[in-house]
CSV table of C-alpha atoms in Angstrom, one decimal:
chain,number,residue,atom,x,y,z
V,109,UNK,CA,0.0,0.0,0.0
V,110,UNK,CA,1.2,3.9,-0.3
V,111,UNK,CA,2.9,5.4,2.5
V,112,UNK,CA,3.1,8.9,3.4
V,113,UNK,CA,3.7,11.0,0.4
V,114,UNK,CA,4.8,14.5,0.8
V,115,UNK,CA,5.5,17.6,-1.4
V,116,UNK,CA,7.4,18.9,-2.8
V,117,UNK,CA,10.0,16.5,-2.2
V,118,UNK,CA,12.6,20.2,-3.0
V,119,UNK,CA,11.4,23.3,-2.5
V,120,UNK,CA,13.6,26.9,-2.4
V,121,UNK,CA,12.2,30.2,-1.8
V,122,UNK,CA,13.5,33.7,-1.3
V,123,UNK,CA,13.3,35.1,2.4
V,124,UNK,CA,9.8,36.4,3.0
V,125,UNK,CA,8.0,34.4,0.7
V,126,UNK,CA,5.2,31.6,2.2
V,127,UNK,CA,5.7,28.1,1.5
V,128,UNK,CA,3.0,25.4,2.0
V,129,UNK,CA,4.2,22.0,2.4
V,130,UNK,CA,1.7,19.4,2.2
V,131,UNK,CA,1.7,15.6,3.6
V,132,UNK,CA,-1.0,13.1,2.4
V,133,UNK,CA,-0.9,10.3,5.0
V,134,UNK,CA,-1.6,6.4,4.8
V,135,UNK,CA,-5.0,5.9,4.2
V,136,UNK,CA,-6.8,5.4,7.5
V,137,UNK,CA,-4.6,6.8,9.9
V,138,UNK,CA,-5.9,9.0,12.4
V,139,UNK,CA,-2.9,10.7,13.7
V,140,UNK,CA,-0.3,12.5,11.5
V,141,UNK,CA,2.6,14.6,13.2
V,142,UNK,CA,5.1,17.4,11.8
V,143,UNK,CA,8.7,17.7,12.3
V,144,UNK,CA,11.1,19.6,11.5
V,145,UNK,CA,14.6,18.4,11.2
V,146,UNK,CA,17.8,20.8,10.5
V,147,UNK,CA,21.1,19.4,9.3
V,148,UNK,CA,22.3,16.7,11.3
V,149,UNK,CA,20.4,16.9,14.1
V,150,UNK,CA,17.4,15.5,15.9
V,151,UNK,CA,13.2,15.8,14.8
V,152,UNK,CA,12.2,18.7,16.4
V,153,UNK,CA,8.0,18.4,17.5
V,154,UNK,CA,5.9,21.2,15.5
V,155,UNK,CA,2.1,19.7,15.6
V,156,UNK,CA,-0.1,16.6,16.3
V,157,UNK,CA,-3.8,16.7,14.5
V,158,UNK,CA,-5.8,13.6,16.2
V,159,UNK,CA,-8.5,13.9,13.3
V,160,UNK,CA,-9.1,17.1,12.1
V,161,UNK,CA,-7.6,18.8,15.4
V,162,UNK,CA,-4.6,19.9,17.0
V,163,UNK,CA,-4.6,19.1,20.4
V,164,UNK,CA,-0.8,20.3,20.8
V,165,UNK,CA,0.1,23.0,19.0
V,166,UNK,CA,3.1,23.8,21.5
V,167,UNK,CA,6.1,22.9,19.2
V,168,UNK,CA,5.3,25.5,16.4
V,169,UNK,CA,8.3,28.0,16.6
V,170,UNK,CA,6.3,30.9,16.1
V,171,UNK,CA,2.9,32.6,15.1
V,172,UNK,CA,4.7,32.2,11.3
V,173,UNK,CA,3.8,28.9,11.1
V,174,UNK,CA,0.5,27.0,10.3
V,175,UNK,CA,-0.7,24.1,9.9
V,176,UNK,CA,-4.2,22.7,9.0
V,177,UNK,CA,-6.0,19.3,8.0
V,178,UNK,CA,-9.2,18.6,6.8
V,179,UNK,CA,-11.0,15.3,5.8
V,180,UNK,CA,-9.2,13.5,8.4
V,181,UNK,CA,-6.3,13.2,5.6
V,182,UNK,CA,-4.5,15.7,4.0
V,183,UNK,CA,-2.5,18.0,5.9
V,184,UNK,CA,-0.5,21.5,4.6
V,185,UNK,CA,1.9,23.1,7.3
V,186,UNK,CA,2.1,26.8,5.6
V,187,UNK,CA,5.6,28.9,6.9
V,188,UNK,CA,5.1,32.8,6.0
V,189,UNK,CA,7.3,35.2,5.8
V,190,UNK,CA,10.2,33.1,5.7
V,191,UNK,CA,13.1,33.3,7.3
V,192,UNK,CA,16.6,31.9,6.7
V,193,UNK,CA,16.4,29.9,10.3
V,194,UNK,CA,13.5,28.2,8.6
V,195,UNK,CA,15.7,25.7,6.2
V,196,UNK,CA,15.4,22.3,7.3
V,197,UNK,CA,13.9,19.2,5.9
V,198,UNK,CA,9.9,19.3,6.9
V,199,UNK,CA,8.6,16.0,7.7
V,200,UNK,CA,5.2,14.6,8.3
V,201,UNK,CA,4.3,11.1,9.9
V,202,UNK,CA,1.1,9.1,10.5
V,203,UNK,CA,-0.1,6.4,13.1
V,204,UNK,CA,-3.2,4.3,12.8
V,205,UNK,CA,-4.2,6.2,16.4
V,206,UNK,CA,-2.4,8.3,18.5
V,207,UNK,CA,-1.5,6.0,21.1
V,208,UNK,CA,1.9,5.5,22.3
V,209,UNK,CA,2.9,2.4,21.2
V,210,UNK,CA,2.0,2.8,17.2
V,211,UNK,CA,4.7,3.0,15.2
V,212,UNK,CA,4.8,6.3,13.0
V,213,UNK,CA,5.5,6.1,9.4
V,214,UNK,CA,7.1,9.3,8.0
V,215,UNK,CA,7.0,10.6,4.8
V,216,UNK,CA,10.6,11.4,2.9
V,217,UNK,CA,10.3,15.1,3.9
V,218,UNK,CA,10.1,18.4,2.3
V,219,UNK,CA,13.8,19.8,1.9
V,220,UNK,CA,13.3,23.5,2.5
V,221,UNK,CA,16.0,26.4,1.5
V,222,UNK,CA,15.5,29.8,2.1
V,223,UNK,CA,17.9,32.0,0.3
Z,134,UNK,CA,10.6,20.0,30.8
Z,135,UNK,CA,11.0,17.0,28.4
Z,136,UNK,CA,14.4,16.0,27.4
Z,137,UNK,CA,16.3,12.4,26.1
Z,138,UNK,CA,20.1,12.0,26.2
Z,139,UNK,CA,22.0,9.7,23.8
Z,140,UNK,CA,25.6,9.9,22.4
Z,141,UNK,CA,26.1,11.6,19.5
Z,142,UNK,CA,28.5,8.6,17.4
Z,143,UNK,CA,29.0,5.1,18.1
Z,144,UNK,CA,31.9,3.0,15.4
Z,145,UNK,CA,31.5,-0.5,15.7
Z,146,UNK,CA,32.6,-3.5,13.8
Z,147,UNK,CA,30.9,-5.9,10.9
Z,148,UNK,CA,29.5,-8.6,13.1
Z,149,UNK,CA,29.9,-7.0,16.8
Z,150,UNK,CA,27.3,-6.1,19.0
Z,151,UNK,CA,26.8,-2.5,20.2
Z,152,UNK,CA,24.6,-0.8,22.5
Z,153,UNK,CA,22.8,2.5,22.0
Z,154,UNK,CA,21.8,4.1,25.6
Z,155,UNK,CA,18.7,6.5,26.2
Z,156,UNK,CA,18.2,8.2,29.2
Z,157,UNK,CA,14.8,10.7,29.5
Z,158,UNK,CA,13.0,13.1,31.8
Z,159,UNK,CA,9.9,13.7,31.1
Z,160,UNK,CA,6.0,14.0,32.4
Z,161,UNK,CA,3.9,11.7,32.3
Z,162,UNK,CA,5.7,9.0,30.2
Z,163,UNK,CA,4.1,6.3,27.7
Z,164,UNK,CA,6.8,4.5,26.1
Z,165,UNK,CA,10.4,4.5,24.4
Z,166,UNK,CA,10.5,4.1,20.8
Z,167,UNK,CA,13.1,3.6,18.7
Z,168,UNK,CA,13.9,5.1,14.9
Z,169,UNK,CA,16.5,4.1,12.6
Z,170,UNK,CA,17.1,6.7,9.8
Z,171,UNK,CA,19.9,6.2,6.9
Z,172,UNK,CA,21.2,9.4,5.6
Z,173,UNK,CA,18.8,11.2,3.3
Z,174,UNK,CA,16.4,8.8,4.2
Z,175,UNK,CA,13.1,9.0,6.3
Z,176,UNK,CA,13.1,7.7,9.7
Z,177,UNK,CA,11.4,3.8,10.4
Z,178,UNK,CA,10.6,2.6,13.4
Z,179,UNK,CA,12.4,-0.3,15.0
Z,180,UNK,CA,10.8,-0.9,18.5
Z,181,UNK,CA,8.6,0.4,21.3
Z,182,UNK,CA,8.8,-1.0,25.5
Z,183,UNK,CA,6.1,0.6,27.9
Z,184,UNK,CA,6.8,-2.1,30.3
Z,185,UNK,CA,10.1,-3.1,32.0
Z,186,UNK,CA,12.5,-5.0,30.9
Z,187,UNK,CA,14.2,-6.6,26.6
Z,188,UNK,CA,11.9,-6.7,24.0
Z,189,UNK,CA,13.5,-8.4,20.9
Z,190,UNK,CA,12.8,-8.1,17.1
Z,191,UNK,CA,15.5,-10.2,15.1
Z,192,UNK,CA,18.8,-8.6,15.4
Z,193,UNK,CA,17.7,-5.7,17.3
Z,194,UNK,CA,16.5,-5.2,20.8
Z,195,UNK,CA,15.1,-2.9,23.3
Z,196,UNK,CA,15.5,-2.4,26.8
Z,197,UNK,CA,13.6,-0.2,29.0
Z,198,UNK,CA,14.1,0.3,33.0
Z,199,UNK,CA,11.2,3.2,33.9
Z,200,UNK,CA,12.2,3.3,37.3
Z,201,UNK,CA,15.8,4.8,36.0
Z,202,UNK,CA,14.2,6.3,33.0
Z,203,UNK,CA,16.6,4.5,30.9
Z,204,UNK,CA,16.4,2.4,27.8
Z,205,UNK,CA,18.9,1.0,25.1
Z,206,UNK,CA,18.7,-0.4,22.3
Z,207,UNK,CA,21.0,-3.5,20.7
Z,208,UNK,CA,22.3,-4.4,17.9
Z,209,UNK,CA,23.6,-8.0,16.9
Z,210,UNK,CA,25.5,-9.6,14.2
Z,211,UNK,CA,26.3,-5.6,13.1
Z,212,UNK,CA,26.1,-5.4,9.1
Z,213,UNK,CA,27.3,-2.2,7.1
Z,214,UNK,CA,23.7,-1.4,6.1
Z,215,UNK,CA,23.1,-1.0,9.9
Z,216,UNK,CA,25.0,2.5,9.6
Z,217,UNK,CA,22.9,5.4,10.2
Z,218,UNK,CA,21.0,7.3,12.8
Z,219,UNK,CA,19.3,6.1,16.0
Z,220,UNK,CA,16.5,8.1,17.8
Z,221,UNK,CA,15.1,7.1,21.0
Z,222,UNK,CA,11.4,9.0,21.3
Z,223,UNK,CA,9.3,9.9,24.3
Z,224,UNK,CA,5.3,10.5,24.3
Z,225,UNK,CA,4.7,13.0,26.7
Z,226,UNK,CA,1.1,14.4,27.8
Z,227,UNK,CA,1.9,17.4,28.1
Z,228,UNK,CA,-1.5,18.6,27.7
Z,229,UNK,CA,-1.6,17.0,24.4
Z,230,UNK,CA,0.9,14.0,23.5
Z,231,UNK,CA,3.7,15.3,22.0
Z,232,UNK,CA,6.4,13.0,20.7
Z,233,UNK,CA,10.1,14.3,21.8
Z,234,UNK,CA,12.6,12.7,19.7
Z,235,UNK,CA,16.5,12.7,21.2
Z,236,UNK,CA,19.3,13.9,19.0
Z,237,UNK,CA,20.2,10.7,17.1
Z,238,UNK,CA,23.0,8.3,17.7
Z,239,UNK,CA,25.1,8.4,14.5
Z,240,UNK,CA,26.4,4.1,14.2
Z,241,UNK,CA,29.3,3.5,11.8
Z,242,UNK,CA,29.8,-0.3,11.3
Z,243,UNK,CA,33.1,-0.8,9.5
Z,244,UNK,CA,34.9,-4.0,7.9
């Protein structure tokens, strides 16, 4: 079956233009999560939706960032105003629920360059 | 706050055994995962212990002691496509359930 498919797989922007980054998850899954991961380092937490809400918002960096999903499927995280600090690789995940112990499978990620 | 410790590199040879440590703080605690992610690559998951005590899957295996908020995972019969990245992973209800992710171990098996 698919797995989590995101896009664009590339994208790069000029500082202070939006980006939308959008994740379609595996078909069924209730959960889906947002990270952010810079060069090297660990997944940073940016936003759970359980369904079509957020019930922890907490790890978005700042009122810049956005992130939506409707149809209990398809999710966009939208970054205005970009800023250089924002380059990372964007991924999204799924889990059948949100329990603890399923797995999450993630997408490949969104590779985002501000210039 | 929430926060997971693990050491940044770990070299190892073809066929060894090595151990990955994980030691967390956090509130109210519902499990250690663990991720493996090659370079470029998206990160899979490998294991999960809410209980005490080794869970194995194959050549890998998890360990989790709650009551020192410690965890490890294992790695047997080391092959070259086992090098890459290793995150341990906390839930945390923190109001909602966030998932805090440590830094990544970085495993380089050589010949």
């Amino acid at each position: 079956g698919a797995g989590v498919s995101q896009s664009p797989s590339n994208k790069v922007t000029e500082k202070g233009k939006d980006v939308e980054l959008r994740c379609d998850p595996i078909s069924g899954h209730t959960a889906l999560y947002w990270y952010r991961q810079r060069l090297g380092q660990g997944l940073e937490f940016l936003i759970y939706f359980q369904g079509n809400s957020a019930p922890d918002k907490s790890g978005l960096p700042s009122d810049r960032f956005s992130a939506e999903r409707t149809g209990e499927s398809v999710s966009t995280l939208t970054i205005q105003r970009t800023q250089q600090e924002d380059s990372a690789v964007y991924l999204c995940a799924s889990s059948l629920g949100h329990g603890s112990n399923q797995p999450q499978h993630f997408g490949d990620g969104t590779r985002l360059s501000i210039l | 706050g929430q926060s997971l410790e693990q050491p940044s590199e770990v070299t190892a040879v073809e066929g060894a055994i090595v151990q990955i440590n994980c030691t967390y703080q956090t509130s109210g605690f519902y499990g250690l995962s663990w991720y493996q992610q090659h370079d470029g690559g998206a990160p899979t998951f490998l294991s999960y212990n809410a209980l005490d005590g080794l869970e194995e899957t194959g050549r890998f295996s998890s360990f989790l002691s709650r009551s020192d908020s410690y965890g490890y995972l294992l790695l047997q019969e080391l092959q070259m496509k086992d090098s890459a990245s290793y995150f341990c992973a906390v839930r945390a209800n923190t109001g909602g359930f966030k998932t805090i992710f440590g830094a990544g171990t970085r495993l380089f098996v050589k010949a």
